[in-house]
Structure formats: C-alpha cells, structure tokens
Short mmCIF file of N, CA and C and ligand atoms in Angstrom, two decimals:
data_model
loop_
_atom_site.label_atom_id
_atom_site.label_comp_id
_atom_site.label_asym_id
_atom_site.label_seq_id
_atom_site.Cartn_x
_atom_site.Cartn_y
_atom_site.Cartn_z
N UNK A 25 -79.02 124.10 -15.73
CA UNK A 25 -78.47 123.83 -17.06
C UNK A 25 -76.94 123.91 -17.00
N UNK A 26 -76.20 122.95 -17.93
CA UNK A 26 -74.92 122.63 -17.82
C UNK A 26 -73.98 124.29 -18.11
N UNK A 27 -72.91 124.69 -18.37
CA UNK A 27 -72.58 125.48 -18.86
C UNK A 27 -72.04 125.35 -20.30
N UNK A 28 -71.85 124.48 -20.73
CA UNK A 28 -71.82 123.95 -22.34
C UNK A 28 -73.16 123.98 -22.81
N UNK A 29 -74.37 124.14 -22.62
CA UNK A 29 -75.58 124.33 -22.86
C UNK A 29 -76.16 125.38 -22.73
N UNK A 30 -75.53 126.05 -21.87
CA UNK A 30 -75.31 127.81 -21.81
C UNK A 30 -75.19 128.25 -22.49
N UNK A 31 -73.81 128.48 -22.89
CA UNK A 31 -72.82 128.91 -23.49
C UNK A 31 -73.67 128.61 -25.25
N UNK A 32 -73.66 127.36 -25.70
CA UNK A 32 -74.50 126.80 -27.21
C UNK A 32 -75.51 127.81 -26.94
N UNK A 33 -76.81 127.95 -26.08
CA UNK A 33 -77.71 128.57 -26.37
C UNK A 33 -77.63 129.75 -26.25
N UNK A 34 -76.57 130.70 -25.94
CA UNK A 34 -76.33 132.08 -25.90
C UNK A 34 -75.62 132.24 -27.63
N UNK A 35 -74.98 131.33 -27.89
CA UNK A 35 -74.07 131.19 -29.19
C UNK A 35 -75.39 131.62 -30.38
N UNK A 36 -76.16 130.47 -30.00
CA UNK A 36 -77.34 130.12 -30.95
C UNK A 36 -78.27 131.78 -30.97
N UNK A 37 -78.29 132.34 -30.02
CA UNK A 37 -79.25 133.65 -29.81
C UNK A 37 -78.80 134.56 -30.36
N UNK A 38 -77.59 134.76 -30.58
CA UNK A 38 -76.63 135.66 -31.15
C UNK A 38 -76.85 135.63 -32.72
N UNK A 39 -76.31 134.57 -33.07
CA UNK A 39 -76.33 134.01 -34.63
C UNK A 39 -77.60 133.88 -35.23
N UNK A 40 -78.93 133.63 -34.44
CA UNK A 40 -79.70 133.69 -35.07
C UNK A 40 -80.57 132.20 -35.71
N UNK A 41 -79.46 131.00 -34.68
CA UNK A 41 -79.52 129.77 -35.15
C UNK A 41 -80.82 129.07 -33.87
N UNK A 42 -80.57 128.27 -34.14
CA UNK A 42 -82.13 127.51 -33.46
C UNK A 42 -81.58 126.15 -32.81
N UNK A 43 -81.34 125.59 -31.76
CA UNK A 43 -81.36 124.52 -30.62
C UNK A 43 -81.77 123.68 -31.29
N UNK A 44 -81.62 122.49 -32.16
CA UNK A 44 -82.58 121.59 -32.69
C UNK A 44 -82.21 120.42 -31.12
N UNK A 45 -83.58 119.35 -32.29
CA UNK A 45 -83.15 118.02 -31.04
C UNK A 45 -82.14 117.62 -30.96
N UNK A 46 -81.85 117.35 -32.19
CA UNK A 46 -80.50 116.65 -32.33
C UNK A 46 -79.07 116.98 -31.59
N UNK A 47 -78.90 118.57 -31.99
CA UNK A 47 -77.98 119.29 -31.22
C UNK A 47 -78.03 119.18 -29.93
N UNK A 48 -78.82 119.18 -28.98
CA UNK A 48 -79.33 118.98 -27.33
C UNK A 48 -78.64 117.65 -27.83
N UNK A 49 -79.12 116.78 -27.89
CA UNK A 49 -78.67 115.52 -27.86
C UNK A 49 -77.28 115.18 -27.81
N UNK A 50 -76.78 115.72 -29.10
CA UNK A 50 -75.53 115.78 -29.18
C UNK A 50 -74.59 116.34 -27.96
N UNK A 51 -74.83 117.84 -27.61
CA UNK A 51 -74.38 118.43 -26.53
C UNK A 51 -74.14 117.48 -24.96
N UNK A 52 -75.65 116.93 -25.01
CA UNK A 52 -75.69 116.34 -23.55
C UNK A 52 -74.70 114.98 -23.76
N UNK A 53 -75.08 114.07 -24.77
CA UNK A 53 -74.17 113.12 -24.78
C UNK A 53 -72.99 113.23 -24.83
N UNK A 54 -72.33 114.55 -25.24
CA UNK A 54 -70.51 114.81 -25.07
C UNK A 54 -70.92 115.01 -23.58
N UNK A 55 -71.50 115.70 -23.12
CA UNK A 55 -71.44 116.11 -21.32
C UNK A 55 -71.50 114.65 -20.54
N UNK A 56 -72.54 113.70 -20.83
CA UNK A 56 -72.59 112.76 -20.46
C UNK A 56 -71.29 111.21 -20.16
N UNK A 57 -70.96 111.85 -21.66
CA UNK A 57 -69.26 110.64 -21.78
C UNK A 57 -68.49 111.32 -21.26
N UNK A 58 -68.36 112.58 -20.77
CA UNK A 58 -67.65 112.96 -20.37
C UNK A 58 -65.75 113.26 -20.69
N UNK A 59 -65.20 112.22 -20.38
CA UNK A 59 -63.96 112.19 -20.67
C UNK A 59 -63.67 111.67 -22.28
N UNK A 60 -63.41 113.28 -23.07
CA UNK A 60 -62.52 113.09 -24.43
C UNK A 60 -63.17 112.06 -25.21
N UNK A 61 -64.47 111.90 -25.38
CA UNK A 61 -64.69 111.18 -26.39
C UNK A 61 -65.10 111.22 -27.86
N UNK A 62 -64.71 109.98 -29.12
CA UNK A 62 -64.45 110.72 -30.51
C UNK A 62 -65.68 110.91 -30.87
N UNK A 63 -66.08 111.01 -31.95
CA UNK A 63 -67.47 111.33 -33.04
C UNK A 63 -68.15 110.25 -32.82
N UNK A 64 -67.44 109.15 -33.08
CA UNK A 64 -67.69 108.20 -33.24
C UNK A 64 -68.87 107.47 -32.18
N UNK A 65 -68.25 108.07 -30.80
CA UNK A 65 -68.45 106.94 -29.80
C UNK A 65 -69.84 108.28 -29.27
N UNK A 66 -70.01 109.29 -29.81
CA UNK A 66 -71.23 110.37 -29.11
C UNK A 66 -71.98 109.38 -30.39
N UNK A 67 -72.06 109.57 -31.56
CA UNK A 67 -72.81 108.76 -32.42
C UNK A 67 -73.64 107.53 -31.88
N UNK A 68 -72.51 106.69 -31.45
CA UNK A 68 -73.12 105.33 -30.83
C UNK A 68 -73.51 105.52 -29.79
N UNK A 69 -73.62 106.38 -28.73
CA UNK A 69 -74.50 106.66 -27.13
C UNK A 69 -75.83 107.68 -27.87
N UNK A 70 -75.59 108.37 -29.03
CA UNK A 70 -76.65 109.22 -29.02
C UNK A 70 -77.46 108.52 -29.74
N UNK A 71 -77.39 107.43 -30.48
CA UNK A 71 -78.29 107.20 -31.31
C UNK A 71 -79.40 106.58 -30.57
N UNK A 72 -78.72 105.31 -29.36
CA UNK A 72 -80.04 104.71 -28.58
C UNK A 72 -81.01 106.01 -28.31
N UNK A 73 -80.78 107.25 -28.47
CA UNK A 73 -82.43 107.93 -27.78
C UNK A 73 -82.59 108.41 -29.46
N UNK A 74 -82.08 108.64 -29.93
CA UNK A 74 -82.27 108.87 -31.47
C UNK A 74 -81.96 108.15 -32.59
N UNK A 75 -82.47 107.15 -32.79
CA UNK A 75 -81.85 106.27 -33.82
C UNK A 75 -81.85 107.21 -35.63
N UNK A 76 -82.31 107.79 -35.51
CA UNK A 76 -82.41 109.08 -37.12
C UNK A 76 -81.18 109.78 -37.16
N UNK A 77 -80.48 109.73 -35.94
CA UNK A 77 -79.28 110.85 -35.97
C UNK A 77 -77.94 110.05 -36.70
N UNK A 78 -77.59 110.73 -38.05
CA UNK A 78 -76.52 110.38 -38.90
C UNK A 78 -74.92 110.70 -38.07
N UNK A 79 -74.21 109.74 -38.43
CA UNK A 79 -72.84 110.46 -37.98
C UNK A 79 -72.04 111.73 -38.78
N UNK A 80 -72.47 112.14 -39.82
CA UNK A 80 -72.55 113.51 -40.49
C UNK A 80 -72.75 114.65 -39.08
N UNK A 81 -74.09 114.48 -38.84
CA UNK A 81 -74.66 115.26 -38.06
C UNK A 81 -74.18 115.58 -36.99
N UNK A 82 -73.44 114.53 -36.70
CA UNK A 82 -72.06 114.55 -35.45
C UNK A 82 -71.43 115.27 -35.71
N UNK A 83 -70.73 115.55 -36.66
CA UNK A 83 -69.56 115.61 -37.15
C UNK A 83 -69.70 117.64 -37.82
N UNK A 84 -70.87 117.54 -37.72
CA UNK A 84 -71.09 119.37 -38.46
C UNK A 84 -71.43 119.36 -37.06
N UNK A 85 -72.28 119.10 -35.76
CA UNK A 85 -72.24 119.75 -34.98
C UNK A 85 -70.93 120.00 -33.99
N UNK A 86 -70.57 118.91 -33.70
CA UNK A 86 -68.71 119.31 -33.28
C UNK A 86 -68.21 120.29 -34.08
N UNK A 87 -68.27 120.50 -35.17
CA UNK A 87 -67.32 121.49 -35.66
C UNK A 87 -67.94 123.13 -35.80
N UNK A 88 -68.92 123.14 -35.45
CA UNK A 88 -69.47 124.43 -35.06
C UNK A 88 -69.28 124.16 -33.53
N UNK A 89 -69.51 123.38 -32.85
CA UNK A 89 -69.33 123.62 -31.39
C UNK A 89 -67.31 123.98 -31.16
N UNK A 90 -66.52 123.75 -31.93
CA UNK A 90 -65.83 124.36 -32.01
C UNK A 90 -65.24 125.76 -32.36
N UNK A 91 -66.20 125.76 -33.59
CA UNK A 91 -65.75 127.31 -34.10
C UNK A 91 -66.35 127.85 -32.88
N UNK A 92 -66.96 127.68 -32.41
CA UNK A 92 -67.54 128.58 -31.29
C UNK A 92 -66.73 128.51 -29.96
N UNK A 93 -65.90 127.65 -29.87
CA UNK A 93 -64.75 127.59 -28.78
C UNK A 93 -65.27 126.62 -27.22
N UNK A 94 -66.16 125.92 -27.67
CA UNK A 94 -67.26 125.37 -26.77
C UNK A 94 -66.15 123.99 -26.36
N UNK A 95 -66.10 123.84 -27.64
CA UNK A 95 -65.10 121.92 -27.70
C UNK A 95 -63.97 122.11 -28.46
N UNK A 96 -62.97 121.46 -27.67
CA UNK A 96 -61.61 121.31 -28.61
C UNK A 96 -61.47 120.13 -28.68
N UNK A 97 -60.78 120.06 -30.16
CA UNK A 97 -60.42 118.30 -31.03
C UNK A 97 -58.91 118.77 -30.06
N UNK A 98 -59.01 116.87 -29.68
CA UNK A 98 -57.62 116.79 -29.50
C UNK A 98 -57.35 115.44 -30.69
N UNK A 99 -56.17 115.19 -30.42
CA UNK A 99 -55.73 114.36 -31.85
C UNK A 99 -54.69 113.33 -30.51
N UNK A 100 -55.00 111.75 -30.16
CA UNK A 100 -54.08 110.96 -29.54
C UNK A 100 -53.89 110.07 -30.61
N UNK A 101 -51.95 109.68 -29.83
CA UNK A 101 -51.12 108.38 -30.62
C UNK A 101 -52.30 107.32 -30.14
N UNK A 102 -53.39 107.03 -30.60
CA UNK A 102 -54.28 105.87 -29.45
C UNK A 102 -54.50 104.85 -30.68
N UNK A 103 -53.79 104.95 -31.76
CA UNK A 103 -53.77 103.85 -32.85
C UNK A 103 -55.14 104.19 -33.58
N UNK A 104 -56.29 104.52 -33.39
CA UNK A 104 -57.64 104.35 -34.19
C UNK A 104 -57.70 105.63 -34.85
N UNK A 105 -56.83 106.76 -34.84
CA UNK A 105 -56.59 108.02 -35.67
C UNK A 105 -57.98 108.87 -35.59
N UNK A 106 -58.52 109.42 -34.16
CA UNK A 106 -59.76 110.32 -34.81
C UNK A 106 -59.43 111.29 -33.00
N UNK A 107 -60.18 111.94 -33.50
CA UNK A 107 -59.72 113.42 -33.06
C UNK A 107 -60.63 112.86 -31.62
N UNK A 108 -60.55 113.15 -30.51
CA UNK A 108 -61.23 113.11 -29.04
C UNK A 108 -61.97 114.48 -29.16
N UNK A 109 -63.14 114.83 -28.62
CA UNK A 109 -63.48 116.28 -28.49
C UNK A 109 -63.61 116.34 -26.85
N UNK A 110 -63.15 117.67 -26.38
CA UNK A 110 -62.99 118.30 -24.98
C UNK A 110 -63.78 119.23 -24.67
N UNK A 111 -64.57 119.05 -23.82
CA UNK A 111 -65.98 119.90 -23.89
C UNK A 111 -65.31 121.05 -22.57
N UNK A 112 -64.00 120.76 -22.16
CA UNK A 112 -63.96 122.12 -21.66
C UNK A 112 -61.98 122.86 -21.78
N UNK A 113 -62.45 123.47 -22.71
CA UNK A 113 -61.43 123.82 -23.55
C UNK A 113 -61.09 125.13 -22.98
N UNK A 114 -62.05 125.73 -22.16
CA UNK A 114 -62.38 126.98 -21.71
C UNK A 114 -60.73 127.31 -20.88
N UNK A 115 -60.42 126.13 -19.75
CA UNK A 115 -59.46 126.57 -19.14
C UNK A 115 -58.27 125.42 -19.54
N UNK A 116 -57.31 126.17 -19.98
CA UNK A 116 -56.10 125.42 -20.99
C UNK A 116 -55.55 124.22 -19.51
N UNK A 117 -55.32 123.13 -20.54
CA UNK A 117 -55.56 121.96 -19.34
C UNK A 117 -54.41 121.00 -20.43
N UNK A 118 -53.75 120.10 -20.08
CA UNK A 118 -52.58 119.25 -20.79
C UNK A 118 -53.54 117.72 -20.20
N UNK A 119 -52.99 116.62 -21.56
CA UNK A 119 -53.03 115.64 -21.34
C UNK A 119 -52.01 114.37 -21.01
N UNK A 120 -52.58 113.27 -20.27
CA UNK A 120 -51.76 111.91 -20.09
C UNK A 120 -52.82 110.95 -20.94
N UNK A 121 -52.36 110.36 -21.45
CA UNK A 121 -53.42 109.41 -22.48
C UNK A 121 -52.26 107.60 -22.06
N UNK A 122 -53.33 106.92 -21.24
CA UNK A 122 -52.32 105.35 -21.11
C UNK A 122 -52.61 104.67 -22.39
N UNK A 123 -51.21 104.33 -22.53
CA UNK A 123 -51.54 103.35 -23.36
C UNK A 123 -51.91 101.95 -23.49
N UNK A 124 -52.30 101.40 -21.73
CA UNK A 124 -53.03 100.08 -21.34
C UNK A 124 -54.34 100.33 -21.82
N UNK A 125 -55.10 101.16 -21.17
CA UNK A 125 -56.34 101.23 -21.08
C UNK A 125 -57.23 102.24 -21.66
N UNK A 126 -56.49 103.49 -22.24
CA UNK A 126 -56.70 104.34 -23.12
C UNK A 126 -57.76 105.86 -22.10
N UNK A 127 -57.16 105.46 -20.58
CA UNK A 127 -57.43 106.50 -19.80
C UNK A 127 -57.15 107.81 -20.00
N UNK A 128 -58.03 108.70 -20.03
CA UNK A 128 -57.09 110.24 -20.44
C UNK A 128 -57.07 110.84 -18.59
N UNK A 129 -55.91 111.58 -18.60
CA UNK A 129 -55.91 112.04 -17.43
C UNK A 129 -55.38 113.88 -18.14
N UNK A 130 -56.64 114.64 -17.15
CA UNK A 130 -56.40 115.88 -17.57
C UNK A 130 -55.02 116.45 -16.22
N UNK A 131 -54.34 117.48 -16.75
CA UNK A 131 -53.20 118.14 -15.51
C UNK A 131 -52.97 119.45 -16.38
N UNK A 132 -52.34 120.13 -15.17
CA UNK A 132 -52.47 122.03 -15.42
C UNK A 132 -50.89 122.12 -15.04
N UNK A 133 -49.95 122.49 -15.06
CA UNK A 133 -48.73 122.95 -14.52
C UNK A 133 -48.43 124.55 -14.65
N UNK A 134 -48.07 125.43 -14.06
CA UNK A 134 -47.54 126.66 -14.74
C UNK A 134 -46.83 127.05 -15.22
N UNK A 135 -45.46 125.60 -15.38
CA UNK A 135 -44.36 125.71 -15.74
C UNK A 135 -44.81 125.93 -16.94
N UNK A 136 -45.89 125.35 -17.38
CA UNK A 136 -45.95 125.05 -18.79
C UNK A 136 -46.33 126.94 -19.72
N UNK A 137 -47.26 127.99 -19.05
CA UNK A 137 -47.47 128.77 -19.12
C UNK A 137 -45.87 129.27 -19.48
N UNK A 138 -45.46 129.16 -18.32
CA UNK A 138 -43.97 129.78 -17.98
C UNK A 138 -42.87 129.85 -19.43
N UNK A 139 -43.07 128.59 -19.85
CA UNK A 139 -42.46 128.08 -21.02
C UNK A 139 -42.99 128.89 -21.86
N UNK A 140 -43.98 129.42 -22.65
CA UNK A 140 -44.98 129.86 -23.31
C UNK A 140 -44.56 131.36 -23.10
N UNK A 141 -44.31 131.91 -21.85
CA UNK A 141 -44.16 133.47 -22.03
C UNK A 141 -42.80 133.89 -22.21
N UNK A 142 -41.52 132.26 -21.76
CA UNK A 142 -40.44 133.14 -22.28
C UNK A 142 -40.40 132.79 -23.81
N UNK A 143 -40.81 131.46 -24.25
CA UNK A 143 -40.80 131.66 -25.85
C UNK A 143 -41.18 132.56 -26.44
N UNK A 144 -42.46 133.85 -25.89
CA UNK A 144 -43.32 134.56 -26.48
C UNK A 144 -42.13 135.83 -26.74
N UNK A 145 -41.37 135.96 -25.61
CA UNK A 145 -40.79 136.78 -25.52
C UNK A 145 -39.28 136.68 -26.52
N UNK A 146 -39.22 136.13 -26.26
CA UNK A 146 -37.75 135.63 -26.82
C UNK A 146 -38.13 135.64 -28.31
N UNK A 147 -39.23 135.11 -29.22
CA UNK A 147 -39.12 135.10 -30.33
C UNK A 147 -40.52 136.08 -30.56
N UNK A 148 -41.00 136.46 -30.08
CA UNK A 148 -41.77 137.45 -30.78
C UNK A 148 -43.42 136.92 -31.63
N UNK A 149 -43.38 135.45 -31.29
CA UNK A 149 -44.56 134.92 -31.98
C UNK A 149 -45.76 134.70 -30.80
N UNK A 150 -46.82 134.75 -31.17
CA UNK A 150 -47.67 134.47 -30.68
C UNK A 150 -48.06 133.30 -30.35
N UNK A 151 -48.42 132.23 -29.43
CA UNK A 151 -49.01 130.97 -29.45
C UNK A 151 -50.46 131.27 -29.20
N UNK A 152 -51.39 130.52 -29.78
CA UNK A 152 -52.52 130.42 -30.00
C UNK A 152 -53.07 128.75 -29.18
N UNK A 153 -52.14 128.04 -28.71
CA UNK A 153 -52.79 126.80 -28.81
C UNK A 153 -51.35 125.79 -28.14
N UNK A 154 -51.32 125.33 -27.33
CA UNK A 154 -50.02 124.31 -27.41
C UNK A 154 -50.85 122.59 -26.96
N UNK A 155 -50.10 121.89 -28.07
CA UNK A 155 -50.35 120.49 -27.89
C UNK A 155 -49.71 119.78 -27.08
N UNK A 156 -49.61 119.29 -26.06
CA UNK A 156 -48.86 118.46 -24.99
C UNK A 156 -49.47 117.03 -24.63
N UNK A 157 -49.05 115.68 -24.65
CA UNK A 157 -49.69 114.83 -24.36
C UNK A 157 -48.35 113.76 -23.72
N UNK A 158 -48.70 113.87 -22.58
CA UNK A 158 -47.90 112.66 -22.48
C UNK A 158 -48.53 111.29 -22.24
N UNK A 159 -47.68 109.96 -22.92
CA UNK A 159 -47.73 108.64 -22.59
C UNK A 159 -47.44 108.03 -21.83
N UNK A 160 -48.11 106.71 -22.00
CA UNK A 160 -47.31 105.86 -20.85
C UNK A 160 -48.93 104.91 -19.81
N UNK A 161 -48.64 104.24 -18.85
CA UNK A 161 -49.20 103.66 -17.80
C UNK A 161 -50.13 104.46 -17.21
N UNK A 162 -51.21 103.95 -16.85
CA UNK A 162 -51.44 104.67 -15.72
C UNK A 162 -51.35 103.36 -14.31
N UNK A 163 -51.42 104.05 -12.70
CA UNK A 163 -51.20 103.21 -11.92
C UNK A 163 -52.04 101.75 -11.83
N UNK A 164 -52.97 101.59 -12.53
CA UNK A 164 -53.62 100.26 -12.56
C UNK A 164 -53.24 99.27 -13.57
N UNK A 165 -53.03 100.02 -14.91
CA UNK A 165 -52.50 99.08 -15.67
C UNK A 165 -50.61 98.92 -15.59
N UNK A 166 -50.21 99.85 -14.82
CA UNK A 166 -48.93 99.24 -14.21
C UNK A 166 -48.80 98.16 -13.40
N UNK A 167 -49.30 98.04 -12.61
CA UNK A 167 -50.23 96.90 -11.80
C UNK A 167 -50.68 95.50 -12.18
N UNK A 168 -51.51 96.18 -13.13
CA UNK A 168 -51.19 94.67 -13.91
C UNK A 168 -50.69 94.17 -14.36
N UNK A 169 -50.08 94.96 -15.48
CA UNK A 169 -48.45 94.49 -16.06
C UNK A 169 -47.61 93.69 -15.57
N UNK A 170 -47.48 94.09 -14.00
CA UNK A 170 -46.53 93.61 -12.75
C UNK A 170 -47.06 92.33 -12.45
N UNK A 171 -48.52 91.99 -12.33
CA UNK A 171 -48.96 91.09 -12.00
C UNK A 171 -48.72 89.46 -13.49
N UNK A 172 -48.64 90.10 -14.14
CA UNK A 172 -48.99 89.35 -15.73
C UNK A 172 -47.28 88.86 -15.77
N UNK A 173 -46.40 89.54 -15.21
CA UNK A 173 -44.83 89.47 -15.55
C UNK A 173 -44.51 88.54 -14.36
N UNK A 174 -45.04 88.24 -13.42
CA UNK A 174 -45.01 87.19 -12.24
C UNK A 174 -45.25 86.00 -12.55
ZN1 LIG B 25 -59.11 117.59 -21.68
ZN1 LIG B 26 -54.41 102.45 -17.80
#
C-alpha cells in the first residue's frame, strides 16, 4: 500500500471516519496522475471507473486530505486559475512550472532553507509555508521554439 493510503487510513482510524469508495478512488487517482494535478483533471480520470462520482466530492475530499497535511494546493501563473494538488507535501520541495508545455518540475535547494532561518532570525516571525515557483522553458520546448524560429 502506497504511503498516501497509509497515512488517509491511519487519519481515518483516529477520527473515527470510514475509507469510502469514492475516497480510495480519489486517493489512487491523485497517486496515479501523479504530477500536480487540479480537481478538475482527478474528476475526469476518476470518473471512467466511477461515473456517480460528483466534482463536489473531489473537491471536499482534497480539502480534508489537506487539513490532514496529506496534499498541498499549489496555485500556478498556468492561465486556467485552479489550485494543482501535491500528494507529497511531506518533504518541502519548490517548483518550475514551463510555460510551453505546462511541465511541473519538482527541486529542493538549501539555500532556500538558509534564506528562511536568517529571515526567522532576523525578524522574529515564524514561516509556516513558502511559495516559490519559477517560470520559463523547459529543455524540449526550448528546442522547439529554436526549431519553429528557423
Ligand atoms: Zn510538488
Ligand atoms: Zn515544456
């Protein structure tokens, strides 16, 4: 069993809540798309095995799979305005989002930590969360670009 399916069914044992189908469903199809995908697009992969499943139902289970710290909304400039969910939020990770092809590329730096403990220090606030995304190409649709400009 995945560890996002773990983790939900230890959540669920605690609280007192119950695994429905739907939820499995839901769960596996974020595991399945894998890379950052919105409400929207688990809706449209989950429904072929469940056609009964509302996009509501999406949308309350992401957000308990958040309060629970399982999935984090990210929010990209990707023009269609809806939040990506990150099924592993567990270890703090920065994004590249292209704007050819709408590739997300996950990256870790420590500088970035680094940044974070002298701000912590220096002003005395706590960070809870930092948003980082950078834009731009990735190497294939640079590539093509190059090719299209020939
Ligand atoms: Zn991510
Ligand atoms: Zn690209």
């Amino acid at each position: 069993m995945s560890t996002l399916l773990k983790e939900a069914n230890r959540a669920l044992n605690h609280s007192g809540g119950r695994m429905t189908a739907q939820r499995l469903l839901i769960l596996q199809t974020l595991e399945a798309l894998g890379s950052h995908p919105s409400a929207e697009e688990i809706y449209q992969a989950a429904r072929a095995a469940d056609p009964t499943l509302n996009l509501s139902t999406v949308y309350r289970t992401l957000r308990w799979l958040e309060k629970l710290d399982l999935v984090s909304a990210h929010h990209f400039h990707d023009g269609n305005h809806q939040d990506r969910y990150d099924p592993s939020p567990l270890e703090s990770h920065y994004h590249f989002h292209c704007r050819g092809c709408g590739r997300i590329i996950e990256f870790n730096d420590e500088q970035i930590e680094r940044i974070q403990s002298t701000f912590t220090a220096q002003t005395g606030c706590s960070v809870h969360e930092i948003g980082l995304v950078f834009y731009g190409l990735c190497p294939a649709c640079q590539a093509a670009g190059e090719s299209l400009n020939r």
